[in-house]
mmCIF file of C-alpha atoms in Angstrom:
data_model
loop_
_atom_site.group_PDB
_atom_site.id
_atom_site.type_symbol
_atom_site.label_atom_id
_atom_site.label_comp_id
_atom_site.label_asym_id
_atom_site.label_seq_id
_atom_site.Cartn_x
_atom_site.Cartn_y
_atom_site.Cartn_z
ATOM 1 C CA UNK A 231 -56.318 13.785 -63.962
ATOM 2 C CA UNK A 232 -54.732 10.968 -66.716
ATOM 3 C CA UNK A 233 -51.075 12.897 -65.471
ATOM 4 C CA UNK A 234 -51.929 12.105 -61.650
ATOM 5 C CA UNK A 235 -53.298 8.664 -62.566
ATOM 6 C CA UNK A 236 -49.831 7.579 -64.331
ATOM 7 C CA UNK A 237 -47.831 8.888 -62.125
ATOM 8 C CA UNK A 238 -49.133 8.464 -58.945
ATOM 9 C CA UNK A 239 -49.987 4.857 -59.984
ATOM 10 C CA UNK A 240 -53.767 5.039 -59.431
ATOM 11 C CA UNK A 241 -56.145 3.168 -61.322
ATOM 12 C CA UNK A 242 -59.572 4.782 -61.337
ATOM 13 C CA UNK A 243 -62.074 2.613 -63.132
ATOM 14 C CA UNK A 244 -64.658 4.868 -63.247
ATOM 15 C CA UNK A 245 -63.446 5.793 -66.489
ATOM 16 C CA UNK A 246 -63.803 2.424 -67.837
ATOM 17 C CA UNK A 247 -67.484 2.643 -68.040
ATOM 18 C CA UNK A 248 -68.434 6.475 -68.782
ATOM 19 C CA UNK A 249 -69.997 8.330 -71.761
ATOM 20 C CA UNK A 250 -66.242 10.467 -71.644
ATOM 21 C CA UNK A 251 -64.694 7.068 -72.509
ATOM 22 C CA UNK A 252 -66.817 6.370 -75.220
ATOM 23 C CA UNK A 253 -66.675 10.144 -76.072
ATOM 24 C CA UNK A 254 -62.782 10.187 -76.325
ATOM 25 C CA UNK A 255 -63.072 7.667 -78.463
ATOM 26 C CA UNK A 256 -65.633 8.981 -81.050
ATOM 27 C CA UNK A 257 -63.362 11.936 -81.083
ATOM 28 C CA UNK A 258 -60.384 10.842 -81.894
ATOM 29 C CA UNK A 259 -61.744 8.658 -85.043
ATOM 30 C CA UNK A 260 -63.237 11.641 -86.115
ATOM 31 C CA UNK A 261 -59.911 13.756 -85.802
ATOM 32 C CA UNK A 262 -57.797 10.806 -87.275
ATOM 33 C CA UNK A 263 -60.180 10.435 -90.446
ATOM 34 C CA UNK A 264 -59.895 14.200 -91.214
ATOM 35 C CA UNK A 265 -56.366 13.116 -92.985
ATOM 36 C CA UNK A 266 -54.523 16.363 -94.057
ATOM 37 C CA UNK A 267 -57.079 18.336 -92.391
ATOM 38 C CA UNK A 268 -56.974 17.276 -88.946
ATOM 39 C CA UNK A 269 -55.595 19.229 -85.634
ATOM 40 C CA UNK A 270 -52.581 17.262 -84.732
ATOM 41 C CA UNK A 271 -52.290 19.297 -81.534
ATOM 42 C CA UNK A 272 -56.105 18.320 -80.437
ATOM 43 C CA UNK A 273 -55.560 14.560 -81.852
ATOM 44 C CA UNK A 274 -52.382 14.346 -79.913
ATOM 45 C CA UNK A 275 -53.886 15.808 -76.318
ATOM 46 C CA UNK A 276 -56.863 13.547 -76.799
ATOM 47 C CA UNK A 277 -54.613 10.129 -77.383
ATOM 48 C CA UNK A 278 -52.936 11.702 -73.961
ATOM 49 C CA UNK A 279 -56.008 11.551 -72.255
ATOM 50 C CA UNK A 280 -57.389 8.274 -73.143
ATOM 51 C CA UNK A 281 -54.233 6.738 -72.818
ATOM 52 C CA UNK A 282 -53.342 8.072 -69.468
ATOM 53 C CA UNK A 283 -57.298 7.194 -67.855
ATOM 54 C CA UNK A 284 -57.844 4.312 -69.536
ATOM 55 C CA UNK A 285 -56.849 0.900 -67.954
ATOM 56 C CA UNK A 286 -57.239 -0.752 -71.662
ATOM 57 C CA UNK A 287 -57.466 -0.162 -75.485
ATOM 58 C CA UNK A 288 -58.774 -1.408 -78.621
ATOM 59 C CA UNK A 289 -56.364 -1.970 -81.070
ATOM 60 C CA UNK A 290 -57.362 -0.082 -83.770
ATOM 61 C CA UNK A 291 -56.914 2.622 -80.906
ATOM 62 C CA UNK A 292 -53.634 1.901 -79.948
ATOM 63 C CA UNK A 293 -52.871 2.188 -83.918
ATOM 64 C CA UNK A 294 -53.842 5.773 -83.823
ATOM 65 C CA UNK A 295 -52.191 6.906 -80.989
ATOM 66 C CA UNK A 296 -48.852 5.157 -81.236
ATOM 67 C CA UNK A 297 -48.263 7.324 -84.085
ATOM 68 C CA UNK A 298 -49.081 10.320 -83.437
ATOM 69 C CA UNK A 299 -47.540 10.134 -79.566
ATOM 70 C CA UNK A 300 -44.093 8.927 -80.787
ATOM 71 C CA UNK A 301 -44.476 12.228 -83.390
ATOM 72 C CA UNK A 302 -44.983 14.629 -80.275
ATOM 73 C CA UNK A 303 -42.194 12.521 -78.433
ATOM 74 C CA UNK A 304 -39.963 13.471 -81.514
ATOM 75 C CA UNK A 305 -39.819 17.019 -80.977
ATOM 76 C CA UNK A 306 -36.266 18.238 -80.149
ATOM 77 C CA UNK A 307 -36.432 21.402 -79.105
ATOM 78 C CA UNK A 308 -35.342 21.971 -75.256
ATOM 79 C CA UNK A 309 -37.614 25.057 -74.173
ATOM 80 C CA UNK A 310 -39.856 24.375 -70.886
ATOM 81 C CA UNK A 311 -43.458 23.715 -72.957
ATOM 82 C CA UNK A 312 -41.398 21.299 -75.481
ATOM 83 C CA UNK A 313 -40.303 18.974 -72.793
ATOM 84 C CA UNK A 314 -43.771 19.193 -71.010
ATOM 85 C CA UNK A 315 -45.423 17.958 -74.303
ATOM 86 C CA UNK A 316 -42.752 15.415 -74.910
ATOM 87 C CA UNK A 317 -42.931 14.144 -71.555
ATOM 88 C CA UNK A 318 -47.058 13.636 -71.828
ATOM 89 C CA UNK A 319 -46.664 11.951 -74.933
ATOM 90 C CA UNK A 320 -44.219 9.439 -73.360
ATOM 91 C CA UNK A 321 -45.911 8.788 -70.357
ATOM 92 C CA UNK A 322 -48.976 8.205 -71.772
ATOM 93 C CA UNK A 323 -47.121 5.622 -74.274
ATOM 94 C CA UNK A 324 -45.564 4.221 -70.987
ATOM 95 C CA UNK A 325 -49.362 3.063 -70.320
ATOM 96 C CA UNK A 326 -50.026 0.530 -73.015
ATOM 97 C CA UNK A 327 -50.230 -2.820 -71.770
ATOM 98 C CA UNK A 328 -47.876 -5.789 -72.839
ATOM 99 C CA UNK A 329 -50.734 -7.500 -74.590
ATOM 100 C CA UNK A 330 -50.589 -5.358 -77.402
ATOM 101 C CA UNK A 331 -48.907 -6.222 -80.276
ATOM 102 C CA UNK A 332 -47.280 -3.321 -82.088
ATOM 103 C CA UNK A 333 -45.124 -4.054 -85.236
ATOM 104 C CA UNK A 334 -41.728 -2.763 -84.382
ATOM 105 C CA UNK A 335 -41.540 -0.876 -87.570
ATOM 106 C CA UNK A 336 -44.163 0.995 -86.010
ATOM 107 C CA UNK A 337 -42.129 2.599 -83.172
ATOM 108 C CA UNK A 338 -38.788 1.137 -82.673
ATOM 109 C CA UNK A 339 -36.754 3.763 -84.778
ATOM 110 C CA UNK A 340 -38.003 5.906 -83.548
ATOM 111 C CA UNK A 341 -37.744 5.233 -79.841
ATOM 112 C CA UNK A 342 -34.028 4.453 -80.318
ATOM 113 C CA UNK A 343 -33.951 7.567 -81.673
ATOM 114 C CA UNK A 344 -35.470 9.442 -78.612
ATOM 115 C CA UNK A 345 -33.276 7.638 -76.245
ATOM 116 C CA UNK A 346 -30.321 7.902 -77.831
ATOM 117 C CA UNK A 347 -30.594 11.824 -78.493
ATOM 118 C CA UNK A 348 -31.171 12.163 -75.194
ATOM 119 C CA UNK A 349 -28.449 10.329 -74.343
ATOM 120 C CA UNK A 350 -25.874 13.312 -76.008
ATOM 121 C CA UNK A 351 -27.675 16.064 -75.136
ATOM 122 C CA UNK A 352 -29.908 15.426 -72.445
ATOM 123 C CA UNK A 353 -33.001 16.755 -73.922
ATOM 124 C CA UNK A 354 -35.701 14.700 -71.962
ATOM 125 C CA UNK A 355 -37.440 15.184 -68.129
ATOM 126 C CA UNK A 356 -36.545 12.088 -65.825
ATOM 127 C CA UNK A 357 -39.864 11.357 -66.031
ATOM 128 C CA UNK A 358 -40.432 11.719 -69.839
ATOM 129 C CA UNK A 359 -36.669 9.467 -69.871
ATOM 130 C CA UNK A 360 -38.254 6.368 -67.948
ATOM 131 C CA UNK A 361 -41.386 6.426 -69.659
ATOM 132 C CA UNK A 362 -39.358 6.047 -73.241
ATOM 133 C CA UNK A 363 -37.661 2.512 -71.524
ATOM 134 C CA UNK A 364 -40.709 1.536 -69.865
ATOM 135 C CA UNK A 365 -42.873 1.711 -73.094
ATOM 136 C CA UNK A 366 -40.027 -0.430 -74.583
ATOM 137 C CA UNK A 367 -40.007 -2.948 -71.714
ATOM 138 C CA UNK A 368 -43.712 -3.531 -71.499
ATOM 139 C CA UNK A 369 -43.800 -4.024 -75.177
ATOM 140 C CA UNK A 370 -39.914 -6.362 -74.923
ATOM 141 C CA UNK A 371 -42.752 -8.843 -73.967
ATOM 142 C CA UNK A 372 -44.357 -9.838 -77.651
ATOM 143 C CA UNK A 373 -41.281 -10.626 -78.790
ATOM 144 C CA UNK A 374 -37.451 -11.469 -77.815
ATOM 145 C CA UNK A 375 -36.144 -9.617 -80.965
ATOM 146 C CA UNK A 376 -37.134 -6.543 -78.973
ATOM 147 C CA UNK A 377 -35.405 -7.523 -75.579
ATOM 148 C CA UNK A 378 -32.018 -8.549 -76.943
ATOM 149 C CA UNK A 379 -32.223 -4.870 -78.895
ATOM 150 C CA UNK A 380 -32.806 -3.291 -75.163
ATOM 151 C CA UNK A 381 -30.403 -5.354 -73.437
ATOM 152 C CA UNK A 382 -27.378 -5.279 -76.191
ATOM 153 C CA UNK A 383 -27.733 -2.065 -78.826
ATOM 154 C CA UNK A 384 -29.204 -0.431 -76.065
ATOM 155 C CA UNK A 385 -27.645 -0.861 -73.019
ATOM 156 C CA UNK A 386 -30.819 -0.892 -70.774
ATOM 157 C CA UNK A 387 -29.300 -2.149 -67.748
ATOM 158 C CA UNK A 388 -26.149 0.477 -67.584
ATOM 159 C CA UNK A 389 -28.446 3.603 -68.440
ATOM 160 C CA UNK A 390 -31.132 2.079 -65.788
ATOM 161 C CA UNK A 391 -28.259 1.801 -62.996
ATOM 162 C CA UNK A 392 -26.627 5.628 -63.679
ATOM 163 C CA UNK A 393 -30.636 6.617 -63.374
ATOM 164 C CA UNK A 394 -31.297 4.648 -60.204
ATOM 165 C CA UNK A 395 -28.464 6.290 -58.702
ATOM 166 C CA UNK A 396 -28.305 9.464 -59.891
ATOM 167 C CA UNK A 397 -32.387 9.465 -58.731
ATOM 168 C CA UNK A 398 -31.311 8.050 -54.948
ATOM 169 C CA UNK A 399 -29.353 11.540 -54.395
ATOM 170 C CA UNK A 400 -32.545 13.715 -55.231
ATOM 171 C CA UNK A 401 -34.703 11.653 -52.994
ATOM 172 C CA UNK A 402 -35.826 12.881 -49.656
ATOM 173 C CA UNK A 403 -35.546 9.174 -47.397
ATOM 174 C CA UNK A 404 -36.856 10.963 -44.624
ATOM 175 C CA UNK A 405 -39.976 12.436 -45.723
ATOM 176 C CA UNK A 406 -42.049 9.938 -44.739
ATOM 177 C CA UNK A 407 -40.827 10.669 -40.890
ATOM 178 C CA UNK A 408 -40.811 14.581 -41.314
ATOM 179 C CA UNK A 409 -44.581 14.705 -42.747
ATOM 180 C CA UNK A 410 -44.100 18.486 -42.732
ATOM 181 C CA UNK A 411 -41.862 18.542 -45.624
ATOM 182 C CA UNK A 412 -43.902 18.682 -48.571
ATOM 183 C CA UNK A 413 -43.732 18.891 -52.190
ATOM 184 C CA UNK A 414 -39.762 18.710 -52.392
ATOM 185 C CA UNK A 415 -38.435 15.690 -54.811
ATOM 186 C CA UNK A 416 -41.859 14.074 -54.362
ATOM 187 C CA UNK A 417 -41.805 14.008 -58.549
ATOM 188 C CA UNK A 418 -38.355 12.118 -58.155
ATOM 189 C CA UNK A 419 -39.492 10.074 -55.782
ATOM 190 C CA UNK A 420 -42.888 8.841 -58.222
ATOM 191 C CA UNK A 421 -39.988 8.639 -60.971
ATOM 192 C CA UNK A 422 -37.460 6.293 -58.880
ATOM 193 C CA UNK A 423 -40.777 4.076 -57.650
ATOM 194 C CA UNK A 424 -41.290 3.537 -61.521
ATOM 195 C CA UNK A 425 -37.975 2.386 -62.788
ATOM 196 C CA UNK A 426 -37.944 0.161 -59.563
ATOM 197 C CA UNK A 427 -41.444 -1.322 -60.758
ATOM 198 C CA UNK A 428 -40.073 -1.199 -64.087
ATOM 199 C CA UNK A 429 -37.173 -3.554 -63.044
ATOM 200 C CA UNK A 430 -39.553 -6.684 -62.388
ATOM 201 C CA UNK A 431 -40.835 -6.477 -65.612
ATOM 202 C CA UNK A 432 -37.546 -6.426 -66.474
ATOM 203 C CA UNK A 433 -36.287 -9.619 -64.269
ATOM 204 C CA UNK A 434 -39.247 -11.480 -65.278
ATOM 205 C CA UNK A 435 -38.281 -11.459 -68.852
ATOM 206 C CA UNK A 436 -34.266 -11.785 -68.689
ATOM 207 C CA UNK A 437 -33.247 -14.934 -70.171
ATOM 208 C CA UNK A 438 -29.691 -14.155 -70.313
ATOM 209 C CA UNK A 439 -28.006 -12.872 -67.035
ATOM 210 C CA UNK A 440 -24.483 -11.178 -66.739
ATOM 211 C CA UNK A 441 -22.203 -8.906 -64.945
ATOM 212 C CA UNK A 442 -23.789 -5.583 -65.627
ATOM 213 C CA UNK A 443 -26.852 -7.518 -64.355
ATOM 214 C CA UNK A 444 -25.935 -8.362 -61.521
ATOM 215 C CA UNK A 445 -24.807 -4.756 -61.377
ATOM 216 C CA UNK A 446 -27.996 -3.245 -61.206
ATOM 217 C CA UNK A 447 -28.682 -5.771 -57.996
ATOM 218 C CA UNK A 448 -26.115 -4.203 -56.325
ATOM 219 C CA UNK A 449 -27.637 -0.872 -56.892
ATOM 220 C CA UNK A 450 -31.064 -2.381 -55.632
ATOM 221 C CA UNK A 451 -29.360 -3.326 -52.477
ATOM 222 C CA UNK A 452 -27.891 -0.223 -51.851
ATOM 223 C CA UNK A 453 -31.395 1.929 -52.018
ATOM 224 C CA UNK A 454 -33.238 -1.473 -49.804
ATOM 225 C CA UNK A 455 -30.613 -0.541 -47.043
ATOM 226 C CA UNK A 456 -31.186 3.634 -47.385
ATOM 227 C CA UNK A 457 -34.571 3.329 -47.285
ATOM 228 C CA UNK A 458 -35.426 -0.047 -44.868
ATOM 229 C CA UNK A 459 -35.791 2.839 -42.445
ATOM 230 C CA UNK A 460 -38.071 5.615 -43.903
ATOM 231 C CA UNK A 461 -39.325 3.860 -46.363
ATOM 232 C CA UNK A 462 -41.213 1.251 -46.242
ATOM 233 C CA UNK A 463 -42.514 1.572 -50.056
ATOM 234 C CA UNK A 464 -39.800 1.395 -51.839
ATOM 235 C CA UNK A 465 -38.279 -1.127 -49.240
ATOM 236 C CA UNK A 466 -40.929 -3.463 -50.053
ATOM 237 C CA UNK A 467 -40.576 -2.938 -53.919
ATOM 238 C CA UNK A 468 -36.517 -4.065 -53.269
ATOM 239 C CA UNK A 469 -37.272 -6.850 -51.555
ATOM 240 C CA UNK A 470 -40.155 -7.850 -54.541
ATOM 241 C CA UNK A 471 -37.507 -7.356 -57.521
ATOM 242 C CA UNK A 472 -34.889 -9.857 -55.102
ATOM 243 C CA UNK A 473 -37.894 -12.316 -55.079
ATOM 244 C CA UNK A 474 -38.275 -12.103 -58.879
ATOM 245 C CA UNK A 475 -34.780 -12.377 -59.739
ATOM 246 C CA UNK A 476 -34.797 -15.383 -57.189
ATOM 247 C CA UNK A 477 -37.839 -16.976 -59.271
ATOM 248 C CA UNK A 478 -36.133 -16.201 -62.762
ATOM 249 C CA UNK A 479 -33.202 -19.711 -63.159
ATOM 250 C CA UNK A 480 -31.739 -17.629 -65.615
ATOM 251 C CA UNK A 481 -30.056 -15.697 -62.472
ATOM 252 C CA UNK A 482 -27.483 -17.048 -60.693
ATOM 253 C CA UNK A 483 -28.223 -17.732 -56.713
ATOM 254 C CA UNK A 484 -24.541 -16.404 -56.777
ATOM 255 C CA UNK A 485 -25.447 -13.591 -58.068
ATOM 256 C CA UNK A 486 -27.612 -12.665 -55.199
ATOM 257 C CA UNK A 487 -25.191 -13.045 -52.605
ATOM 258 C CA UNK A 488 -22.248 -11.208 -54.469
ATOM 259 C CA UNK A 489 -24.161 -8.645 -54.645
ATOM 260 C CA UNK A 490 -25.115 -8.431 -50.764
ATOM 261 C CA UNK A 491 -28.893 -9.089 -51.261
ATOM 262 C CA UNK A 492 -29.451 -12.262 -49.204
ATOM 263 C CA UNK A 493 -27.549 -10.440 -46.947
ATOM 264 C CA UNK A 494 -29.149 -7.601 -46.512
ATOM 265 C CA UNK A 495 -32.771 -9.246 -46.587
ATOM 266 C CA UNK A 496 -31.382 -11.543 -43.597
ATOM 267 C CA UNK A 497 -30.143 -8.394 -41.849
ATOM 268 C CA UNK A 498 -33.282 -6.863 -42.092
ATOM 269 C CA UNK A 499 -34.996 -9.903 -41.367
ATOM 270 C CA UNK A 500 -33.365 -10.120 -37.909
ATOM 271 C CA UNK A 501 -34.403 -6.676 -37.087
ATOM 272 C CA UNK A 502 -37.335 -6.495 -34.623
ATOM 273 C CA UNK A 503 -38.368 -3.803 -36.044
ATOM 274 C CA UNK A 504 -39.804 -5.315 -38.923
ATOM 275 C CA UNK A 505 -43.547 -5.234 -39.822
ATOM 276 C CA UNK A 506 -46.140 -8.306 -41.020
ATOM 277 C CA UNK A 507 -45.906 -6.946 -44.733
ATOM 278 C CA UNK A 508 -41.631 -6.715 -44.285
ATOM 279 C CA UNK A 509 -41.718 -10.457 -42.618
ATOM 280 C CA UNK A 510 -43.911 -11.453 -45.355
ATOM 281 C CA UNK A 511 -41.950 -10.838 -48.131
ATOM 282 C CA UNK A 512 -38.504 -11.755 -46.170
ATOM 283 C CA UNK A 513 -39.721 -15.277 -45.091
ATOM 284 C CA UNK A 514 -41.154 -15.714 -49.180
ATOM 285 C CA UNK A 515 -37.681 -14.171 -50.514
ATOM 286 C CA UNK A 516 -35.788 -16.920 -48.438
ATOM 287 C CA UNK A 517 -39.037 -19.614 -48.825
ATOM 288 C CA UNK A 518 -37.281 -19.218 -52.711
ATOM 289 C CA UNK A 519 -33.423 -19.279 -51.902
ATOM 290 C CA UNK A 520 -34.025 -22.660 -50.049
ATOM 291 C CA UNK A 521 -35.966 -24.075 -53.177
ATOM 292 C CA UNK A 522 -34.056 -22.879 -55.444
ATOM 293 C CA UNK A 523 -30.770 -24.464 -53.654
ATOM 294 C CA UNK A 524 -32.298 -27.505 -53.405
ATOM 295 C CA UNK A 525 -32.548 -28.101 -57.293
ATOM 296 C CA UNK A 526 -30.180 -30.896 -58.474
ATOM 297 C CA UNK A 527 -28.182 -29.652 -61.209
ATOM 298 C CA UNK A 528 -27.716 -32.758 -64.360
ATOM 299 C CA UNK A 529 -24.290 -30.748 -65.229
ATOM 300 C CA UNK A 530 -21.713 -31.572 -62.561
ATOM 301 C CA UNK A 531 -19.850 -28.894 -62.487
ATOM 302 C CA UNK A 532 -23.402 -27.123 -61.501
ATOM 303 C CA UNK A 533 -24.163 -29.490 -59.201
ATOM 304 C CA UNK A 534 -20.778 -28.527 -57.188
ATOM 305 C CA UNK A 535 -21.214 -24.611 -57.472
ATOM 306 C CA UNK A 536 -24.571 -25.704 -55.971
ATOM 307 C CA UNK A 537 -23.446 -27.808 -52.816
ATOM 308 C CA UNK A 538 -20.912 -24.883 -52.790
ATOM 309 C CA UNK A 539 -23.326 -22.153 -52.613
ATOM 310 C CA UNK A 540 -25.476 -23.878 -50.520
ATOM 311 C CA UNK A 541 -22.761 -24.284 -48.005
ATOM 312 C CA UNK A 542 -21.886 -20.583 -47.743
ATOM 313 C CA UNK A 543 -25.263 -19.429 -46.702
ATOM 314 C CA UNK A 544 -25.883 -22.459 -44.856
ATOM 315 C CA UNK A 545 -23.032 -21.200 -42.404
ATOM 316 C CA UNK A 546 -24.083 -17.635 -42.389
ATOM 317 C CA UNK A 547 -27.542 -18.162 -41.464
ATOM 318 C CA UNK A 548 -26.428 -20.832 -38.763
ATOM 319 C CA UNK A 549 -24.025 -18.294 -37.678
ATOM 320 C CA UNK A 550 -27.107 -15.402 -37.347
ATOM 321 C CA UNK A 551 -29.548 -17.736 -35.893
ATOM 322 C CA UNK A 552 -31.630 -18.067 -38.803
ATOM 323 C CA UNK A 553 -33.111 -21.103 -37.678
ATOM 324 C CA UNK A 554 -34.342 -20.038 -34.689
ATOM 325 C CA UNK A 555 -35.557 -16.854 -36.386
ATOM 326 C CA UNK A 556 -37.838 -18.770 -39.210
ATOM 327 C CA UNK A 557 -39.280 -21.036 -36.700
ATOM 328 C CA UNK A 558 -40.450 -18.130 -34.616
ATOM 329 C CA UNK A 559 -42.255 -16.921 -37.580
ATOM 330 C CA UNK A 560 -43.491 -19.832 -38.621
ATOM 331 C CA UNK A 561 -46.513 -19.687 -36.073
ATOM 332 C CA UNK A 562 -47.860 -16.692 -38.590
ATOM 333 C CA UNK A 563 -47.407 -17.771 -41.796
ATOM 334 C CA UNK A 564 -50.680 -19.451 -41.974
ATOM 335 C CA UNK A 565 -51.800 -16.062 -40.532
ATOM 336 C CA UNK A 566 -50.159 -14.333 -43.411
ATOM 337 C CA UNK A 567 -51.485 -16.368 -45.932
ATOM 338 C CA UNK A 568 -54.536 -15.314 -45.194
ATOM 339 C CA UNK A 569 -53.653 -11.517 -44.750
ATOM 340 C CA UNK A 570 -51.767 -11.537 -47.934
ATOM 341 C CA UNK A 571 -53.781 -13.867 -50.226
ATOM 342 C CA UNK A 572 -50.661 -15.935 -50.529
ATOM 343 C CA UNK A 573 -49.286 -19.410 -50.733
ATOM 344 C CA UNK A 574 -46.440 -19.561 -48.620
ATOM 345 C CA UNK A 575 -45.400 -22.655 -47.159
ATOM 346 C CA UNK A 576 -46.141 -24.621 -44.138
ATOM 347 C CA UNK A 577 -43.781 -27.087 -44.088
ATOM 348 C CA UNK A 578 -40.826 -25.253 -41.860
ATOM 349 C CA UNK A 579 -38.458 -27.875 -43.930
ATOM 350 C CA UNK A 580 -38.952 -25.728 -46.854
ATOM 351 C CA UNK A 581 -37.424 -21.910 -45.468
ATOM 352 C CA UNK A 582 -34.427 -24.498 -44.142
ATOM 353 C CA UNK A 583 -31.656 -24.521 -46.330
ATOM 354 C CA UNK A 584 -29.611 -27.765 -44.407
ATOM 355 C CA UNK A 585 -33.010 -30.097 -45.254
#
């Protein structure tokens, strides 16, 4: 059940309130206060299962099981059951929350050294490999220490772009059309949907963008345009991490249209084909571009690349009929707004880039 939960990304909260909850729980103190007694095999499968259900943790809790986890994650050997245990224990670590903060002397050796074994001699499951980054993304967030060490020792963003693309070849685009193929790369798939999710996290807290960044756009771009037509999942979850790089000023609106995103979002966005959910997030990505252009810049040389930029998609989008496009759609928004619990404008001047 706490496997399926994580990796199908489903939250079930009945767990939050049962007797097993508070069960796991008494069990685990009891296991952990045995000392040199205790069954580190039963400790570490119970830390796995409250990790993996639960939707929160005490502290003290997370204490115990950080511990013991990154132990079972340690394990190098390369036999079938090894990597299944090592790939529970990261996954479940992949669970913890961002609000929790974990000394880094608690679990940054030895993450580095799970990566970076892995690395040589390629000793982890894809799955059990994304969980290791994603436990040190969620937890980048407590400190910035932890993010330049990601970013810069580690080189997050180059092993997360040889992933995403090494994960597009294994996964079936068409599935969602052929719903009689079942069961084949549907574990990729889950896998590729997390480092995408994992991404945001990711743009959200980049303070410092560069070329490899931008990089890892480009490789967003090219899985938005395989799968724009089969599906519309991990479409949507492109289109969400362009929206958050859009919303982070430490990227570059350049960046973004070097690397063919606001190009490919206005493609798609001239499709008829596209859905209330797709329109949604297409009219918000470019509701962003057009605020985010119309910044003034205090540094003049800014201010130029800005009126520069600005004039560049300007003329595309007057050459693709933007305009006409975005007022067509802008008898729904208040329709969306409502749909999607959102905010987007209603002032047509604002999804203009000219105003």
């Amino acid at each position: 059940m706490g496997y399926c939960n994580a990796l199908l990304n489903i939250k079930y909260f009945g767990f939050l309130y049962s007797s097993l909850k508070r069960r796991f729980r008494e069990m685990i103190d009891d296991e952990e206060k045995k000392k040199e007694k205790r069954n580190e095999k039963l400790l570490t499968e119970l830390c796995e299962c409250y990790l993996l259900l639960n939707i929160g943790a005490s502290s003290q809790l997370i204490s115990v099981c950080v511990p013991c986890l990154l132990k079972a994650a340690l394990k190098k050997d390369e036999n079938e059951e090894a990597q299944k245990e090592v790939e529970m224990a990261l996954l479940a670590l992949s669970c913890i929350f961002s609000h929790y903060k974990i000394e880094k002397d608690l679990y940054l050796n030895e993450m580095k050294e799970i990566i970076q074994y892995h690395e040589k001699r390629h000793n982890l499951t894809r799955l059990a490999y994304q969980s290791a980054w994603q436990f040190l993304i969620i937890l980048s967030f407590s400190t910035n220490y932890m993010f330049d060490v990601i970013v810069d020792e580690m080189n997050f963003v180059g092993e997360a772009k040889r992933e995403l693309e090494e994960l597009a070849k294994c996964v079936d685009w068409k599935r969602e059309k052929e719903e009689k193929i079942k069961g084949k790369g549907r574990k990729e798939e889950l896998v590729f949907q997390r480092w995408l999710q994992m991404f945001e996290s990711f743009f959200v807290a980049c303070n410092l963008w560069n070329k490899e960044c931008s990089g890892l756009i480009e490789s967003i771009v090219q899985v938005f345009l395989v799968s724009r037509d089969n599906h519309s999942e991990i479409c949507i979850l492109c289109v969400n991490l362009f929206e958050t790089a859009a919303e982070n000023r430490a990227v570059k609106l350049d960046a973004l249209l070097k690397s063919g995103a606001i190009d490919a979002v206005f493609e798609e966005f001239l499709r008829p084909a596209s859905n209330e959910r797709m329109a949604f997030e297409f009219i918000y990505f470019f509701q962003l571009i057009s605020m985010r252009l119309k910044e003034e810049k205090d540094d003049e040389m800014e201010e130029a690349k800005r009126k520069e930029l600005k004039r560049k998609i300007f003329e595309k989008m007057e050459e693709e009929g933007y305009e006409d496009i975005i007022t067509t759609f802008y008898e729904i928004i208040d329709f969306l707004n409502k749909k999607y619990f959102s905010e987007l404008s209603l002032r047509i001047s604002d999804y203009l880039v000219n105003s």
